[in-house]
């Protein structure tokens, strides 16, 4: 009996392309939670998120069956890029003005704790006297590109190489966006705390 869980993504894709549906079932099981979580970062409504999720995997199935998928060991990045495009299409259809909508539950519970503290000051700002919801509101104020890198890095746990491939920029650009995201997050936190006093 074949243990599909031990196979690589490309091996599973090759098996599925040859007619083995069980291989694709294993591929879905490997990534379904991550893809749905990624969609939920942008789409608050569960029904809509699930519809997009279905669209993503239907597109994956069609692309593989038509022989248009190029096996380069980058299936995960390609899959998340399809999800990203599906989210954009969703908002276009809804004629929304923004492609990312933040709600109270879009981040994993430990997302805030995953943001690194570059100095004692930022650590105090992120931990002392601030709720997770307050920090989420600060993150929501970041420019879209900086917010996206922050979410991909600490919620999706992507490497900077994966972030660069996904967003279509160089690794240095991805690193720079992260750096500015943390700098701006600190500025926002300082401003909010000063305003509160």
PDB file of C-alpha atoms in Angstrom:
ATOM      1  CA  UNK A   1       0.000   0.000   0.000  1.00  0.00           C
ATOM      2  CA  UNK A   2       1.330   3.423  -0.975  1.00  0.00           C
ATOM      3  CA  UNK A   3       1.843   5.901   1.868  1.00  0.00           C
ATOM      4  CA  UNK A   4       1.093   9.171   0.092  1.00  0.00           C
ATOM      5  CA  UNK A   5       1.929  11.220   3.191  1.00  0.00           C
ATOM      6  CA  UNK A   6       5.610  10.432   2.645  1.00  0.00           C
ATOM      7  CA  UNK A   7       5.592  11.740  -0.925  1.00  0.00           C
ATOM      8  CA  UNK A   8       6.618  15.241  -1.962  1.00  0.00           C
ATOM      9  CA  UNK A   9       4.116  17.718  -3.387  1.00  0.00           C
ATOM     10  CA  UNK A  10       5.401  17.180  -6.917  1.00  0.00           C
ATOM     11  CA  UNK A  11       5.198  13.404  -6.538  1.00  0.00           C
ATOM     12  CA  UNK A  12       1.583  13.701  -5.401  1.00  0.00           C
ATOM     13  CA  UNK A  13       0.790  16.005  -8.309  1.00  0.00           C
ATOM     14  CA  UNK A  14       2.387  13.572 -10.745  1.00  0.00           C
ATOM     15  CA  UNK A  15       0.327  10.700  -9.298  1.00  0.00           C
ATOM     16  CA  UNK A  16      -2.861  12.753  -9.509  1.00  0.00           C
ATOM     17  CA  UNK A  17      -2.111  13.744 -13.098  1.00  0.00           C
ATOM     18  CA  UNK A  18      -1.847  10.021 -13.840  1.00  0.00           C
ATOM     19  CA  UNK A  19      -5.327   9.429 -12.462  1.00  0.00           C
ATOM     20  CA  UNK A  20      -4.774   8.770  -8.751  1.00  0.00           C
ATOM     21  CA  UNK A  21      -7.384  10.833  -6.884  1.00  0.00           C
ATOM     22  CA  UNK A  22      -6.099   9.609  -3.520  1.00  0.00           C
ATOM     23  CA  UNK A  23      -2.861  11.487  -4.159  1.00  0.00           C
ATOM     24  CA  UNK A  24      -4.764  14.739  -4.574  1.00  0.00           C
ATOM     25  CA  UNK A  25      -6.793  14.045  -1.431  1.00  0.00           C
ATOM     26  CA  UNK A  26      -3.506  13.837   0.447  1.00  0.00           C
ATOM     27  CA  UNK A  27      -2.351  17.100  -1.136  1.00  0.00           C
ATOM     28  CA  UNK A  28      -5.534  18.862  -0.030  1.00  0.00           C
ATOM     29  CA  UNK A  29      -5.192  17.475   3.478  1.00  0.00           C
ATOM     30  CA  UNK A  30      -1.641  18.808   3.597  1.00  0.00           C
ATOM     31  CA  UNK A  31      -2.629  22.391   2.799  1.00  0.00           C
ATOM     32  CA  UNK A  32      -6.363  22.868   3.391  1.00  0.00           C
ATOM     33  CA  UNK A  33      -6.039  24.439   6.860  1.00  0.00           C
ATOM     34  CA  UNK A  34      -3.303  26.824   5.749  1.00  0.00           C
ATOM     35  CA  UNK A  35      -5.174  27.944   2.636  1.00  0.00           C
ATOM     36  CA  UNK A  36      -8.434  28.494   4.499  1.00  0.00           C
ATOM     37  CA  UNK A  37      -6.623  30.417   7.259  1.00  0.00           C
ATOM     38  CA  UNK A  38      -4.962  32.585   4.631  1.00  0.00           C
ATOM     39  CA  UNK A  39      -8.300  33.344   2.991  1.00  0.00           C
ATOM     40  CA  UNK A  40      -9.793  34.163   6.384  1.00  0.00           C
ATOM     41  CA  UNK A  41      -7.131  36.827   6.890  1.00  0.00           C
ATOM     42  CA  UNK A  42      -8.977  38.839   4.253  1.00  0.00           C
ATOM     43  CA  UNK A  43     -12.518  37.485   4.154  1.00  0.00           C
ATOM     44  CA  UNK A  44     -14.435  37.609   7.426  1.00  0.00           C
ATOM     45  CA  UNK A  45     -17.539  35.773   6.232  1.00  0.00           C
ATOM     46  CA  UNK A  46     -17.169  31.995   6.651  1.00  0.00           C
ATOM     47  CA  UNK A  47     -19.459  31.103   3.736  1.00  0.00           C
ATOM     48  CA  UNK A  48     -17.627  33.415   1.353  1.00  0.00           C
ATOM     49  CA  UNK A  49     -14.257  32.142   2.580  1.00  0.00           C
ATOM     50  CA  UNK A  50     -15.325  28.553   1.973  1.00  0.00           C
ATOM     51  CA  UNK A  51     -16.564  29.430  -1.520  1.00  0.00           C
ATOM     52  CA  UNK A  52     -13.183  30.963  -2.338  1.00  0.00           C
ATOM     53  CA  UNK A  53     -11.470  27.912  -0.857  1.00  0.00           C
ATOM     54  CA  UNK A  54     -13.436  25.668  -3.223  1.00  0.00           C
ATOM     55  CA  UNK A  55     -12.608  27.913  -6.185  1.00  0.00           C
ATOM     56  CA  UNK A  56      -8.907  27.696  -5.383  1.00  0.00           C
ATOM     57  CA  UNK A  57      -8.763  23.920  -5.382  1.00  0.00           C
ATOM     58  CA  UNK A  58     -10.984  23.651  -8.464  1.00  0.00           C
ATOM     59  CA  UNK A  59      -8.482  25.857 -10.285  1.00  0.00           C
ATOM     60  CA  UNK A  60      -5.624  23.716  -8.985  1.00  0.00           C
ATOM     61  CA  UNK A  61      -7.357  20.556 -10.233  1.00  0.00           C
ATOM     62  CA  UNK A  62      -8.026  22.031 -13.674  1.00  0.00           C
ATOM     63  CA  UNK A  63      -4.486  23.376 -14.039  1.00  0.00           C
ATOM     64  CA  UNK A  64      -2.929  20.014 -13.164  1.00  0.00           C
ATOM     65  CA  UNK A  65      -5.306  18.014 -15.358  1.00  0.00           C
ATOM     66  CA  UNK A  66      -4.650  20.307 -18.304  1.00  0.00           C
ATOM     67  CA  UNK A  67      -0.907  19.785 -17.867  1.00  0.00           C
ATOM     68  CA  UNK A  68      -0.229  23.473 -17.249  1.00  0.00           C
ATOM     69  CA  UNK A  69       1.363  23.104 -13.814  1.00  0.00           C
ATOM     70  CA  UNK A  70       5.167  23.238 -13.920  1.00  0.00           C
ATOM     71  CA  UNK A  71       6.758  21.127 -11.200  1.00  0.00           C
ATOM     72  CA  UNK A  72       9.519  23.177  -9.585  1.00  0.00           C
ATOM     73  CA  UNK A  73       9.092  22.240  -5.943  1.00  0.00           C
ATOM     74  CA  UNK A  74       7.169  25.462  -5.290  1.00  0.00           C
ATOM     75  CA  UNK A  75       3.625  24.143  -5.037  1.00  0.00           C
ATOM     76  CA  UNK A  76       2.902  25.872  -1.693  1.00  0.00           C
ATOM     77  CA  UNK A  77       3.851  29.332  -2.975  1.00  0.00           C
ATOM     78  CA  UNK A  78       1.894  28.730  -6.188  1.00  0.00           C
ATOM     79  CA  UNK A  79      -1.150  27.566  -4.213  1.00  0.00           C
ATOM     80  CA  UNK A  80      -1.137  30.632  -1.957  1.00  0.00           C
ATOM     81  CA  UNK A  81      -0.730  32.872  -5.004  1.00  0.00           C
ATOM     82  CA  UNK A  82      -3.885  31.325  -6.486  1.00  0.00           C
ATOM     83  CA  UNK A  83      -5.660  31.953  -3.180  1.00  0.00           C
ATOM     84  CA  UNK A  84      -4.452  35.558  -3.204  1.00  0.00           C
ATOM     85  CA  UNK A  85      -5.765  36.115  -6.730  1.00  0.00           C
ATOM     86  CA  UNK A  86      -9.079  34.480  -5.817  1.00  0.00           C
ATOM     87  CA  UNK A  87      -9.425  36.885  -2.890  1.00  0.00           C
ATOM     88  CA  UNK A  88      -8.798  39.857  -5.179  1.00  0.00           C
ATOM     89  CA  UNK A  89     -11.404  38.540  -7.624  1.00  0.00           C
ATOM     90  CA  UNK A  90     -13.847  38.175  -4.733  1.00  0.00           C
ATOM     91  CA  UNK A  91     -13.483  41.822  -3.747  1.00  0.00           C
ATOM     92  CA  UNK A  92     -13.667  42.951  -7.351  1.00  0.00           C
ATOM     93  CA  UNK A  93     -16.938  41.112  -7.746  1.00  0.00           C
ATOM     94  CA  UNK A  94     -18.204  42.706  -4.574  1.00  0.00           C
ATOM     95  CA  UNK A  95     -16.956  46.085  -5.847  1.00  0.00           C
ATOM     96  CA  UNK A  96     -15.119  46.595  -2.567  1.00  0.00           C
ATOM     97  CA  UNK A  97     -12.594  49.375  -2.201  1.00  0.00           C
ATOM     98  CA  UNK A  98     -10.137  47.374  -0.120  1.00  0.00           C
ATOM     99  CA  UNK A  99      -8.612  43.967  -0.760  1.00  0.00           C
ATOM    100  CA  UNK A 100      -7.928  43.218   2.877  1.00  0.00           C
ATOM    101  CA  UNK A 101     -10.577  43.511   5.561  1.00  0.00           C
ATOM    102  CA  UNK A 102      -9.435  43.201   9.159  1.00  0.00           C
ATOM    103  CA  UNK A 103     -11.767  41.845  11.816  1.00  0.00           C
ATOM    104  CA  UNK A 104     -11.330  40.813  15.420  1.00  0.00           C
ATOM    105  CA  UNK A 105     -10.656  37.189  14.614  1.00  0.00           C
ATOM    106  CA  UNK A 106      -8.521  37.292  11.468  1.00  0.00           C
ATOM    107  CA  UNK A 107      -5.274  36.456  13.217  1.00  0.00           C
ATOM    108  CA  UNK A 108      -4.290  33.281  14.931  1.00  0.00           C
ATOM    109  CA  UNK A 109      -4.525  33.624  18.696  1.00  0.00           C
ATOM    110  CA  UNK A 110      -0.747  33.817  19.100  1.00  0.00           C
ATOM    111  CA  UNK A 111      -0.134  36.208  16.183  1.00  0.00           C
ATOM    112  CA  UNK A 112       0.731  39.178  18.393  1.00  0.00           C
ATOM    113  CA  UNK A 113       3.223  37.192  20.444  1.00  0.00           C
ATOM    114  CA  UNK A 114       5.002  36.188  17.219  1.00  0.00           C
ATOM    115  CA  UNK A 115       5.925  39.784  16.371  1.00  0.00           C
ATOM    116  CA  UNK A 116       9.570  40.218  17.422  1.00  0.00           C
ATOM    117  CA  UNK A 117      10.572  43.012  19.758  1.00  0.00           C
ATOM    118  CA  UNK A 118      13.581  44.886  18.441  1.00  0.00           C
ATOM    119  CA  UNK A 119      14.142  46.806  21.684  1.00  0.00           C
ATOM    120  CA  UNK A 120      12.892  47.000  25.273  1.00  0.00           C
ATOM    121  CA  UNK A 121      10.746  49.964  24.265  1.00  0.00           C
ATOM    122  CA  UNK A 122       8.819  48.116  21.587  1.00  0.00           C
ATOM    123  CA  UNK A 123       8.456  45.149  23.922  1.00  0.00           C
ATOM    124  CA  UNK A 124       6.888  47.394  26.535  1.00  0.00           C
ATOM    125  CA  UNK A 125       4.580  48.898  23.933  1.00  0.00           C
ATOM    126  CA  UNK A 126       3.425  45.528  22.626  1.00  0.00           C
ATOM    127  CA  UNK A 127       2.984  43.801  25.962  1.00  0.00           C
ATOM    128  CA  UNK A 128       2.478  46.218  28.838  1.00  0.00           C
ATOM    129  CA  UNK A 129      -1.011  47.636  29.226  1.00  0.00           C
ATOM    130  CA  UNK A 130      -2.087  46.742  25.687  1.00  0.00           C
ATOM    131  CA  UNK A 131      -4.628  44.145  24.665  1.00  0.00           C
ATOM    132  CA  UNK A 132      -4.252  41.976  21.584  1.00  0.00           C
ATOM    133  CA  UNK A 133      -7.113  43.867  19.986  1.00  0.00           C
ATOM    134  CA  UNK A 134      -5.273  47.174  20.439  1.00  0.00           C
ATOM    135  CA  UNK A 135      -2.183  45.787  18.743  1.00  0.00           C
ATOM    136  CA  UNK A 136      -4.318  44.381  15.913  1.00  0.00           C
ATOM    137  CA  UNK A 137      -5.736  47.871  15.395  1.00  0.00           C
ATOM    138  CA  UNK A 138      -2.186  49.214  15.166  1.00  0.00           C
ATOM    139  CA  UNK A 139      -1.327  46.557  12.574  1.00  0.00           C
ATOM    140  CA  UNK A 140      -4.424  47.581  10.602  1.00  0.00           C
ATOM    141  CA  UNK A 141      -2.984  51.110  10.288  1.00  0.00           C
ATOM    142  CA  UNK A 142       0.168  49.926   8.524  1.00  0.00           C
ATOM    143  CA  UNK A 143       0.494  50.433   4.755  1.00  0.00           C
ATOM    144  CA  UNK A 144      -0.900  47.442   2.846  1.00  0.00           C
ATOM    145  CA  UNK A 145       2.466  46.093   1.649  1.00  0.00           C
ATOM    146  CA  UNK A 146       3.985  46.274   5.125  1.00  0.00           C
ATOM    147  CA  UNK A 147       0.904  44.723   6.724  1.00  0.00           C
ATOM    148  CA  UNK A 148       0.940  41.904   4.176  1.00  0.00           C
ATOM    149  CA  UNK A 149       4.586  41.003   4.890  1.00  0.00           C
ATOM    150  CA  UNK A 150       3.950  41.091   8.634  1.00  0.00           C
ATOM    151  CA  UNK A 151       0.983  38.725   8.304  1.00  0.00           C
ATOM    152  CA  UNK A 152       2.752  36.353   5.907  1.00  0.00           C
ATOM    153  CA  UNK A 153       5.798  36.203   8.166  1.00  0.00           C
ATOM    154  CA  UNK A 154       4.205  35.750  11.576  1.00  0.00           C
ATOM    155  CA  UNK A 155       0.763  34.327  10.874  1.00  0.00           C
ATOM    156  CA  UNK A 156       1.589  32.142   7.861  1.00  0.00           C
ATOM    157  CA  UNK A 157       5.177  31.520   9.051  1.00  0.00           C
ATOM    158  CA  UNK A 158       6.618  32.054   5.582  1.00  0.00           C
ATOM    159  CA  UNK A 159      10.352  32.474   5.067  1.00  0.00           C
ATOM    160  CA  UNK A 160      11.488  35.737   3.468  1.00  0.00           C
ATOM    161  CA  UNK A 161      12.340  33.766   0.333  1.00  0.00           C
ATOM    162  CA  UNK A 162       8.757  32.478   0.185  1.00  0.00           C
ATOM    163  CA  UNK A 163       7.380  35.963   0.871  1.00  0.00           C
ATOM    164  CA  UNK A 164       9.514  37.378  -1.938  1.00  0.00           C
ATOM    165  CA  UNK A 165       8.302  34.711  -4.384  1.00  0.00           C
ATOM    166  CA  UNK A 166       4.692  35.152  -3.322  1.00  0.00           C
ATOM    167  CA  UNK A 167       4.638  38.953  -3.536  1.00  0.00           C
ATOM    168  CA  UNK A 168       6.847  39.119  -6.635  1.00  0.00           C
ATOM    169  CA  UNK A 169       9.624  41.227  -5.097  1.00  0.00           C
ATOM    170  CA  UNK A 170      13.260  40.647  -4.149  1.00  0.00           C
ATOM    171  CA  UNK A 171      14.220  39.237  -0.758  1.00  0.00           C
ATOM    172  CA  UNK A 172      15.817  42.590   0.127  1.00  0.00           C
ATOM    173  CA  UNK A 173      12.549  44.367  -0.632  1.00  0.00           C
ATOM    174  CA  UNK A 174      10.623  41.910   1.545  1.00  0.00           C
ATOM    175  CA  UNK A 175      13.133  42.416   4.365  1.00  0.00           C
ATOM    176  CA  UNK A 176      12.873  46.178   3.951  1.00  0.00           C
ATOM    177  CA  UNK A 177       9.085  46.099   4.157  1.00  0.00           C
ATOM    178  CA  UNK A 178       9.301  44.057   7.347  1.00  0.00           C
ATOM    179  CA  UNK A 179      11.792  46.492   8.840  1.00  0.00           C
ATOM    180  CA  UNK A 180       9.577  49.471   8.068  1.00  0.00           C
ATOM    181  CA  UNK A 181       6.518  47.586   9.311  1.00  0.00           C
ATOM    182  CA  UNK A 182       8.121  47.137  12.730  1.00  0.00           C
ATOM    183  CA  UNK A 183       9.376  50.731  12.779  1.00  0.00           C
ATOM    184  CA  UNK A 184       5.941  52.082  11.857  1.00  0.00           C
ATOM    185  CA  UNK A 185       4.241  49.760  14.315  1.00  0.00           C
ATOM    186  CA  UNK A 186       6.357  51.271  17.057  1.00  0.00           C
ATOM    187  CA  UNK A 187       5.532  54.820  15.892  1.00  0.00           C
ATOM    188  CA  UNK A 188       1.813  54.029  15.857  1.00  0.00           C
ATOM    189  CA  UNK A 189       2.042  52.497  19.316  1.00  0.00           C
ATOM    190  CA  UNK A 190       3.848  55.562  20.681  1.00  0.00           C
ATOM    191  CA  UNK A 191       1.291  57.875  19.083  1.00  0.00           C
ATOM    192  CA  UNK A 192      -1.663  55.897  20.430  1.00  0.00           C
ATOM    193  CA  UNK A 193      -0.209  55.774  23.921  1.00  0.00           C
ATOM    194  CA  UNK A 194       0.517  59.504  23.900  1.00  0.00           C
ATOM    195  CA  UNK A 195      -3.035  60.198  22.704  1.00  0.00           C
ATOM    196  CA  UNK A 196      -4.456  57.961  25.445  1.00  0.00           C
ATOM    197  CA  UNK A 197      -2.610  59.944  28.083  1.00  0.00           C
TER     198      UNK A 197
END
